[in-house]
PDB file of C-alpha atoms in Angstrom:
ATOM      1  CA  MET G   1       1.575 -52.622 -22.350  1.00 72.00           C
ATOM      2  CA  GLU G   2       3.819 -49.571 -21.996  1.00 78.00           C
ATOM      3  CA  TYR G   3       7.495 -49.758 -22.937  1.00 69.00           C
ATOM      4  CA  CYS G   4      10.593 -47.863 -21.703  1.00 74.00           C
ATOM      5  CA  ALA G   5      13.037 -48.024 -24.627  1.00 68.00           C
ATOM      6  CA  LYS G   6      15.975 -46.771 -22.578  1.00 71.00           C
ATOM      7  CA  CYS G   7      15.627 -49.472 -19.919  1.00 75.00           C
ATOM      8  CA  GLU G   8      14.097 -52.058 -22.286  1.00 69.00           C
ATOM      9  CA  ARG G   9      11.319 -52.736 -19.784  1.00 77.00           C
ATOM     10  CA  GLU G  10       7.608 -53.220 -20.175  1.00 74.00           C
ATOM     11  CA  PHE G  11       4.959 -51.844 -17.816  1.00 79.00           C
ATOM     12  CA  VAL G  12       1.364 -52.886 -17.391  1.00 72.00           C
ATOM     13  CA  SER G  13      -0.004 -49.340 -17.580  1.00 77.00           C
ATOM     14  CA  GLU G  14       0.849 -45.759 -18.424  1.00 75.00           C
ATOM     15  CA  GLU G  15       0.744 -44.957 -14.706  1.00 80.00           C
ATOM     16  CA  SER G  16       3.333 -47.654 -13.976  1.00 73.00           C
ATOM     17  CA  LEU G  17       5.604 -46.301 -16.696  1.00 66.00           C
ATOM     18  CA  GLU G  18       5.336 -42.771 -15.321  1.00 75.00           C
ATOM     19  CA  GLN G  19       6.107 -44.040 -11.821  1.00 75.00           C
ATOM     20  CA  HIS G  20       9.231 -45.651 -13.229  1.00 70.00           C
ATOM     21  CA  LEU G  21      10.278 -42.466 -15.046  1.00 70.00           C
ATOM     22  CA  ARG G  22       9.743 -40.383 -11.904  1.00 69.00           C
ATOM     23  CA  HIS G  23      11.903 -42.497  -9.620  1.00 69.00           C
ATOM     24  CA  SER G  24      14.506 -44.159 -11.817  1.00 73.00           C
ATOM     25  CA  SER G  25      17.989 -42.616 -11.659  1.00 70.00           C
ATOM     26  CA  SER G  26      18.371 -43.571 -15.312  1.00 70.00           C
ATOM     27  CA  HIS G  27      15.905 -40.902 -16.445  1.00 73.00           C
ATOM     28  CA  GLU G  28      15.871 -37.096 -16.484  1.00 79.00           C
ATOM     29  CA  TYR G  29      12.183 -36.553 -15.931  1.00 77.00           C
ATOM     30  CA  CYS G  30      10.072 -33.444 -15.365  1.00 82.00           C
ATOM     31  CA  VAL G  31       7.244 -34.418 -13.033  1.00 75.00           C
ATOM     32  CA  ARG G  32       5.216 -31.255 -13.562  1.00 79.00           C
ATOM     33  CA  CYS G  33       5.237 -31.519 -17.348  1.00 79.00           C
ATOM     34  CA  SER G  34       5.326 -35.344 -17.529  1.00 76.00           C
ATOM     35  CA  LYS G  35       8.231 -35.196 -19.977  1.00 80.00           C
ATOM     36  CA  SER G  36      11.429 -37.216 -20.164  1.00 78.00           C
ATOM     37  CA  PHE G  37      14.726 -35.720 -21.399  1.00 81.00           C
ATOM     38  CA  ASP G  38      17.828 -37.274 -22.891  1.00 77.00           C
ATOM     39  CA  SER G  39      20.240 -35.570 -20.514  1.00 77.00           C
ATOM     40  CA  ALA G  40      20.479 -33.568 -17.295  1.00 78.00           C
ATOM     41  CA  SER G  41      21.456 -30.467 -19.271  1.00 82.00           C
ATOM     42  CA  ALA G  42      18.365 -30.821 -21.463  1.00 82.00           C
ATOM     43  CA  LEU G  43      16.179 -31.065 -18.363  1.00 78.00           C
ATOM     44  CA  GLN G  44      17.818 -27.979 -16.836  1.00 81.00           C
ATOM     45  CA  GLN G  45      17.317 -26.077 -20.088  1.00 84.00           C
ATOM     46  CA  HIS G  46      13.645 -27.026 -19.992  1.00 83.00           C
ATOM     47  CA  LEU G  47      13.324 -25.829 -16.385  1.00 79.00           C
ATOM     48  CA  ARG G  48      14.889 -22.474 -17.314  1.00 82.00           C
ATOM     49  CA  ASP G  49      12.821 -21.912 -20.442  1.00 81.00           C
ATOM     50  CA  SER G  50       9.392 -23.310 -19.591  1.00 82.00           C
ATOM     51  CA  SER G  51       6.709 -20.895 -18.380  1.00 82.00           C
ATOM     52  CA  LYS G  52       5.441 -23.677 -16.112  1.00 84.00           C
ATOM     53  CA  HIS G  53       8.562 -23.499 -13.945  1.00 86.00           C
ATOM     54  CA  HIS G  54       9.757 -20.738 -11.629  1.00 88.00           C
ATOM     55  CA  ILE G  55      13.098 -21.822 -10.221  1.00 85.00           C
ATOM     56  CA  CYS G  56      14.894 -20.141  -7.327  1.00 88.00           C
ATOM     57  CA  SER G  57      18.484 -19.840  -8.519  1.00 82.00           C
ATOM     58  CA  MET G  58      19.621 -18.910  -5.004  1.00 86.00           C
ATOM     59  CA  CYS G  59      18.530 -22.146  -3.302  1.00 87.00           C
ATOM     60  CA  THR G  60      20.917 -25.085  -3.393  1.00 80.00           C
ATOM     61  CA  THR G  61      17.865 -27.331  -3.822  1.00 77.00           C
ATOM     62  CA  ARG G  62      16.701 -25.280  -6.857  1.00 78.00           C
ATOM     63  CA  MET G  63      13.169 -24.916  -5.506  1.00 86.00           C
ATOM     64  CA  ASP G  64      10.489 -24.822  -8.209  1.00 86.00           C
ATOM     65  CA  PHE G  65       7.372 -22.679  -7.691  1.00 89.00           C
ATOM     66  CA  ASP G  66       3.982 -22.869  -9.370  1.00 85.00           C
ATOM     67  CA  ASN G  67       3.943 -19.200 -10.346  1.00 88.00           C
ATOM     68  CA  ARG G  68       6.032 -16.051 -10.455  1.00 87.00           C
ATOM     69  CA  ALA G  69       4.300 -14.471  -7.467  1.00 89.00           C
ATOM     70  CA  ASP G  70       5.210 -17.403  -5.207  1.00 90.00           C
ATOM     71  CA  LEU G  71       8.825 -17.257  -6.378  1.00 90.00           C
ATOM     72  CA  GLU G  72       9.059 -13.508  -5.710  1.00 88.00           C
ATOM     73  CA  ALA G  73       7.547 -13.921  -2.251  1.00 88.00           C
ATOM     74  CA  HIS G  74      10.110 -16.649  -1.528  1.00 90.00           C
ATOM     75  CA  LEU G  75      13.006 -14.494  -2.773  1.00 90.00           C
ATOM     76  CA  GLU G  76      11.975 -11.590  -0.573  1.00 88.00           C
ATOM     77  CA  LYS G  77      11.236 -13.624   2.559  1.00 88.00           C
ATOM     78  CA  VAL G  78      14.056 -16.165   2.454  1.00 89.00           C
ATOM     79  CA  HIS G  79      16.817 -14.388   0.543  1.00 90.00           C
ATOM     80  CA  ASP G  80      16.120 -10.693   1.369  1.00 90.00           C
ATOM     81  CA  HIS G  81      16.042 -10.112  -2.362  1.00 90.00           C
ATOM     82  CA  CYS G  82      14.623  -7.112  -4.237  1.00 90.00           C
ATOM     83  CA  VAL G  83      13.099  -8.568  -7.399  1.00 84.00           C
ATOM     84  CA  PRO G  84      12.731  -5.301  -9.427  1.00 87.00           C
ATOM     85  CA  CYS G  85      16.375  -4.358  -8.777  1.00 89.00           C
ATOM     86  CA  ASN G  86      17.675  -7.953  -8.770  1.00 87.00           C
ATOM     87  CA  ARG G  87      19.654  -7.215  -5.613  1.00 90.00           C
ATOM     88  CA  SER G  88      20.045  -9.232  -2.438  1.00 89.00           C
ATOM     89  CA  PHE G  89      20.698  -7.756   0.988  1.00 91.00           C
ATOM     90  CA  ASP G  90      22.359  -9.059   4.125  1.00 88.00           C
ATOM     91  CA  SER G  91      19.283  -8.668   6.310  1.00 89.00           C
ATOM     92  CA  PRO G  92      15.537  -7.958   6.185  1.00 88.00           C
ATOM     93  CA  GLN G  93      16.240  -4.540   7.700  1.00 88.00           C
ATOM     94  CA  LEU G  94      18.576  -3.562   4.854  1.00 90.00           C
ATOM     95  CA  LEU G  95      16.025  -4.780   2.308  1.00 89.00           C
ATOM     96  CA  GLU G  96      13.344  -2.647   3.963  1.00 87.00           C
ATOM     97  CA  GLU G  97      15.607   0.420   3.956  1.00 88.00           C
ATOM     98  CA  HIS G  98      16.186  -0.148   0.250  1.00 89.00           C
ATOM     99  CA  ASP G  99      12.442  -0.534  -0.389  1.00 86.00           C
ATOM    100  CA  VAL G 100      11.744   2.741   1.416  1.00 83.00           C
ATOM    101  CA  SER G 101      14.330   4.739  -0.545  1.00 83.00           C
ATOM    102  CA  ALA G 102      14.001   3.055  -3.940  1.00 85.00           C
ATOM    103  CA  HIS G 103      10.392   1.883  -4.054  1.00 82.00           C
ATOM    104  CA  ASN G 104       8.519   4.281  -1.740  1.00 78.00           C
ATOM    105  CA  LEU G 105       7.478   1.683   0.817  1.00 80.00           C
ATOM    106  CA  CYS G 106       5.249   2.596   3.743  1.00 76.00           C
ATOM    107  CA  THR G 107       6.874   0.714   6.602  1.00 71.00           C
ATOM    108  CA  ILE G 108       3.622   0.571   8.563  1.00 68.00           C
ATOM    109  CA  CYS G 109       1.225  -1.082   6.112  1.00 72.00           C
ATOM    110  CA  LYS G 110       3.860  -2.333   3.614  1.00 74.00           C
ATOM    111  CA  SER G 111       2.140  -0.564   0.706  1.00 75.00           C
ATOM    112  CA  TYR G 112       4.263   0.658  -2.204  1.00 75.00           C
ATOM    113  CA  PHE G 113       3.695   4.070  -3.805  1.00 72.00           C
ATOM    114  CA  ALA G 114       4.350   4.985  -7.429  1.00 64.00           C
ATOM    115  CA  THR G 115       6.387   8.083  -6.567  1.00 64.00           C
ATOM    116  CA  GLN G 116       8.037   9.726  -3.587  1.00 62.00           C
ATOM    117  CA  GLN G 117       5.496  12.540  -3.903  1.00 58.00           C
ATOM    118  CA  ASN G 118       2.673  10.030  -3.506  1.00 54.00           C
ATOM    119  CA  LEU G 119       4.361   8.627  -0.430  1.00 52.00           C
ATOM    120  CA  ARG G 120       4.787  12.130   0.950  1.00 55.00           C
ATOM    121  CA  CYS G 121       1.076  12.644   0.477  1.00 49.00           C
ATOM    122  CA  THR G 122       1.283  10.145   3.271  1.00 51.00           C
ATOM    123  CA  VAL G 123       0.634  12.998   5.586  1.00 55.00           C
ATOM    124  CA  GLN G 124      -2.844  11.867   4.528  1.00 59.00           C
ATOM    125  CA  HIS G 125      -1.834   8.213   4.152  1.00 63.00           C
ATOM    126  CA  ALA G 126      -0.128   8.157   7.550  1.00 61.00           C
ATOM    127  CA  LYS G 127      -3.320   9.321   9.182  1.00 60.00           C
ATOM    128  CA  THR G 128      -4.794   5.924   8.334  1.00 60.00           C
ATOM    129  CA  HIS G 129      -2.230   4.482  10.759  1.00 62.00           C
ATOM    130  CA  SER G 130      -2.403   7.104  13.489  1.00 61.00           C
ATOM    131  CA  ALA G 131      -4.435   6.810  16.654  1.00 62.00           C
ATOM    132  CA  LYS G 132      -7.890   8.329  16.887  1.00 69.00           C
ATOM    133  CA  ASN G 133      -7.012  10.924  19.502  1.00 77.00           C
ATOM    134  CA  MET G 134      -8.921  14.008  18.274  1.00 85.00           C
ATOM    135  CA  GLU G 135     -12.145  14.281  20.239  1.00 90.00           C
ATOM    136  CA  CYS G 136     -15.157  15.868  18.566  1.00 93.00           C
ATOM    137  CA  PHE G 137     -16.108  19.221  20.100  1.00 91.00           C
ATOM    138  CA  GLY G 138     -19.785  18.254  20.068  1.00 93.00           C
ATOM    139  CA  CYS G 139     -19.762  14.633  21.230  1.00 92.00           C
ATOM    140  CA  TYR G 140     -17.402  11.989  22.570  1.00 87.00           C
ATOM    141  CA  ARG G 141     -16.387  10.382  19.264  1.00 92.00           C
ATOM    142  CA  THR G 142     -12.695  10.468  18.401  1.00 91.00           C
ATOM    143  CA  PHE G 143     -10.988  10.947  15.031  1.00 90.00           C
ATOM    144  CA  ARG G 144      -7.520  10.914  13.524  1.00 83.00           C
ATOM    145  CA  SER G 145      -7.390  14.577  12.462  1.00 86.00           C
ATOM    146  CA  SER G 146      -9.045  17.972  12.826  1.00 90.00           C
ATOM    147  CA  SER G 147     -10.384  17.722   9.277  1.00 91.00           C
ATOM    148  CA  ALA G 148     -12.053  14.403  10.151  1.00 91.00           C
ATOM    149  CA  VAL G 149     -13.725  16.067  13.142  1.00 93.00           C
ATOM    150  CA  LEU G 150     -15.044  18.844  10.888  1.00 95.00           C
ATOM    151  CA  LEU G 151     -16.263  16.360   8.282  1.00 94.00           C
ATOM    152  CA  HIS G 152     -18.154  14.534  11.027  1.00 94.00           C
ATOM    153  CA  LEU G 153     -19.754  17.791  12.206  1.00 95.00           C
ATOM    154  CA  GLU G 154     -20.649  18.879   8.663  1.00 95.00           C
ATOM    155  CA  SER G 155     -22.311  15.533   7.971  1.00 94.00           C
ATOM    156  CA  GLY G 156     -25.046  16.225  10.526  1.00 93.00           C
ATOM    157  CA  ASN G 157     -24.366  12.935  12.300  1.00 92.00           C
ATOM    158  CA  CYS G 158     -22.965  14.485  15.469  1.00 94.00           C
ATOM    159  CA  ALA G 159     -25.058  14.399  18.649  1.00 93.00           C
ATOM    160  CA  SER G 160     -24.679  18.186  18.761  1.00 94.00           C
ATOM    161  CA  GLU G 161     -26.940  18.334  15.644  1.00 94.00           C
ATOM    162  CA  VAL G 162     -24.446  20.622  13.900  1.00 94.00           C
ATOM    163  CA  ASP G 163     -24.495  20.459  10.088  1.00 96.00           C
ATOM    164  CA  ASN G 164     -22.666  22.011   7.144  1.00 95.00           C
ATOM    165  CA  ASP G 165     -24.862  25.139   6.967  1.00 96.00           C
ATOM    166  CA  TRP G 166     -24.212  25.844  10.645  1.00 96.00           C
ATOM    167  CA  MET G 167     -20.473  25.309  10.103  1.00 96.00           C
ATOM    168  CA  VAL G 168     -20.371  27.774   7.196  1.00 96.00           C
ATOM    169  CA  GLU G 169     -22.208  30.433   9.198  1.00 96.00           C
ATOM    170  CA  LEU G 170     -19.896  29.968  12.168  1.00 96.00           C
ATOM    171  CA  ALA G 171     -16.788  30.150   9.981  1.00 97.00           C
ATOM    172  CA  PHE G 172     -17.936  33.523   8.651  1.00 96.00           C
ATOM    173  CA  GLU G 173     -18.726  34.756  12.184  1.00 96.00           C
ATOM    174  CA  CYS G 174     -15.210  34.044  13.430  1.00 96.00           C
ATOM    175  CA  HIS G 175     -13.019  37.160  13.737  1.00 96.00           C
ATOM    176  CA  GLN G 176     -10.371  35.385  11.618  1.00 95.00           C
ATOM    177  CA  SER G 177     -12.776  34.833   8.719  1.00 96.00           C
ATOM    178  CA  ARG G 178     -11.146  37.461   6.476  1.00 96.00           C
ATOM    179  CA  PHE G 179      -8.098  35.203   6.174  1.00 96.00           C
ATOM    180  CA  TYR G 180      -9.853  32.058   4.924  1.00 96.00           C
ATOM    181  CA  THR G 181     -13.261  33.028   3.464  1.00 96.00           C
ATOM    182  CA  SER G 182     -13.707  33.527  -0.269  1.00 94.00           C
ATOM    183  CA  GLU G 183     -15.544  36.138  -2.319  1.00 88.00           C
ATOM    184  CA  ASP G 184     -16.076  33.556  -5.063  1.00 89.00           C
ATOM    185  CA  ASP G 185     -19.771  32.708  -5.428  1.00 88.00           C
ATOM    186  CA  ASP G 186     -18.934  29.043  -6.040  1.00 91.00           C
ATOM    187  CA  TYR G 187     -16.725  28.539  -2.981  1.00 95.00           C
ATOM    188  CA  ASN G 188     -17.041  29.576   0.654  1.00 95.00           C
ATOM    189  CA  PHE G 189     -13.409  29.279   1.668  1.00 97.00           C
ATOM    190  CA  GLU G 190      -9.851  29.540   0.400  1.00 97.00           C
ATOM    191  CA  CYS G 191      -6.404  28.697   1.716  1.00 96.00           C
ATOM    192  CA  PRO G 192      -4.831  31.736   3.448  1.00 96.00           C
ATOM    193  CA  THR G 193      -1.484  30.983   1.807  1.00 95.00           C
ATOM    194  CA  CYS G 194      -2.053  29.603  -1.709  1.00 94.00           C
ATOM    195  CA  GLY G 195      -5.655  30.657  -2.343  1.00 95.00           C
ATOM    196  CA  THR G 196      -6.926  27.194  -3.269  1.00 95.00           C
ATOM    197  CA  PRO G 197     -10.748  27.354  -3.007  1.00 96.00           C
ATOM    198  CA  PHE G 198     -12.959  24.995  -1.002  1.00 96.00           C
ATOM    199  CA  SER G 199     -16.689  24.654  -0.479  1.00 95.00           C
ATOM    200  CA  ALA G 200     -16.371  23.196   3.039  1.00 95.00           C
ATOM    201  CA  MET G 201     -14.123  23.867   6.012  1.00 96.00           C
ATOM    202  CA  SER G 202     -13.258  20.180   6.251  1.00 95.00           C
ATOM    203  CA  GLY G 203     -11.780  20.359   2.745  1.00 95.00           C
ATOM    204  CA  LEU G 204      -9.690  23.387   3.691  1.00 96.00           C
ATOM    205  CA  LEU G 205      -8.447  21.602   6.816  1.00 94.00           C
ATOM    206  CA  GLN G 206      -7.530  18.489   4.792  1.00 92.00           C
ATOM    207  CA  HIS G 207      -5.560  20.741   2.458  1.00 92.00           C
ATOM    208  CA  VAL G 208      -3.488  22.385   5.196  1.00 91.00           C
ATOM    209  CA  GLU G 209      -2.919  19.064   6.981  1.00 86.00           C
ATOM    210  CA  SER G 210      -1.250  17.729   3.837  1.00 82.00           C
ATOM    211  CA  ASP G 211       2.144  18.915   2.591  1.00 75.00           C
ATOM    212  CA  VAL G 212       0.894  20.429  -0.678  1.00 84.00           C
ATOM    213  CA  CYS G 213       0.937  23.887   0.930  1.00 88.00           C
ATOM    214  CA  THR G 214       2.942  25.619   3.658  1.00 90.00           C
ATOM    215  CA  GLU G 215      -0.199  26.750   5.505  1.00 91.00           C
ATOM    216  CA  ASP G 216      -0.891  24.909   8.768  1.00 89.00           C
ATOM    217  CA  VAL G 217      -2.947  24.982  11.955  1.00 88.00           C
ATOM    218  CA  ALA G 218      -0.115  26.018  14.253  1.00 87.00           C
ATOM    219  CA  MET G 219      -0.930  28.074  17.324  1.00 88.00           C
ATOM    220  CA  GLY G 220      -1.777  31.653  16.412  1.00 89.00           C
ATOM    221  CA  LYS G 221      -2.637  30.879  12.786  1.00 92.00           C
ATOM    222  CA  PRO G 222      -6.135  31.802  11.480  1.00 95.00           C
ATOM    223  CA  LEU G 223      -7.325  28.206  11.223  1.00 95.00           C
ATOM    224  CA  PHE G 224      -6.039  27.396  14.699  1.00 94.00           C
ATOM    225  CA  LYS G 225      -8.071  30.317  16.023  1.00 95.00           C
ATOM    226  CA  PHE G 226     -11.116  29.147  14.056  1.00 96.00           C
ATOM    227  CA  LEU G 227     -10.892  25.695  15.656  1.00 94.00           C
ATOM    228  CA  ARG G 228     -10.709  27.272  19.116  1.00 94.00           C
ATOM    229  CA  PHE G 229     -13.720  29.438  18.213  1.00 95.00           C
ATOM    230  CA  LEU G 230     -15.622  26.344  17.073  1.00 95.00           C
ATOM    231  CA  GLN G 231     -14.710  24.514  20.268  1.00 93.00           C
ATOM    232  CA  SER G 232     -15.958  27.400  22.417  1.00 93.00           C
ATOM    233  CA  ARG G 233     -19.320  27.418  20.619  1.00 93.00           C
ATOM    234  CA  LEU G 234     -19.834  23.700  21.175  1.00 92.00           C
ATOM    235  CA  ALA G 235     -18.548  23.562  24.738  1.00 82.00           C
TER     236      ALA G 235
END
């Protein structure tokens, strides 16, 4: 027999006693931990201190979650709450604006970046979200950037049968080659503005498409003219 000293009642099994403790208004009982407390304040202290409980202090029902991750997801979704800053906002839109400015949030994929510089390197990151609207000069495949087109051509997988060796030769043939080719034996190319060396044209294009340098592929620039030269050879 099991005995409840507070109620002076006997129960036929441990399960019956626990059922009584769960539902009796005379007991302050923690269901998750199967523990009874002498007072409501003692139970609340347990809920605050125990690592098994993750209470939402903003809900009137004091919702209890199995783990910290579930609690944080609830706070963000239901209460528009920023957990790292411990701040709540009046709307999901205001929370998102805060996440962008304070936590370097990409609003497209909802990824967070360690620093604003990393998020800015989103010129590369953003390309993962952009449409594939750059058509290869040698086939009908489409890509998200000029550098991706060049990487495809250099790989030898294009129907045009172009490869990296062909690309290097063509880059040196172009009348703009003096601006982006390198005299370094280890590298074929270099950035016209900052001099960063590259072994492949696709690497140079990736560099100028990012914001790490002021060089670009604007109309009239050497790399713009190279791309037009490449297009004419594959037309």
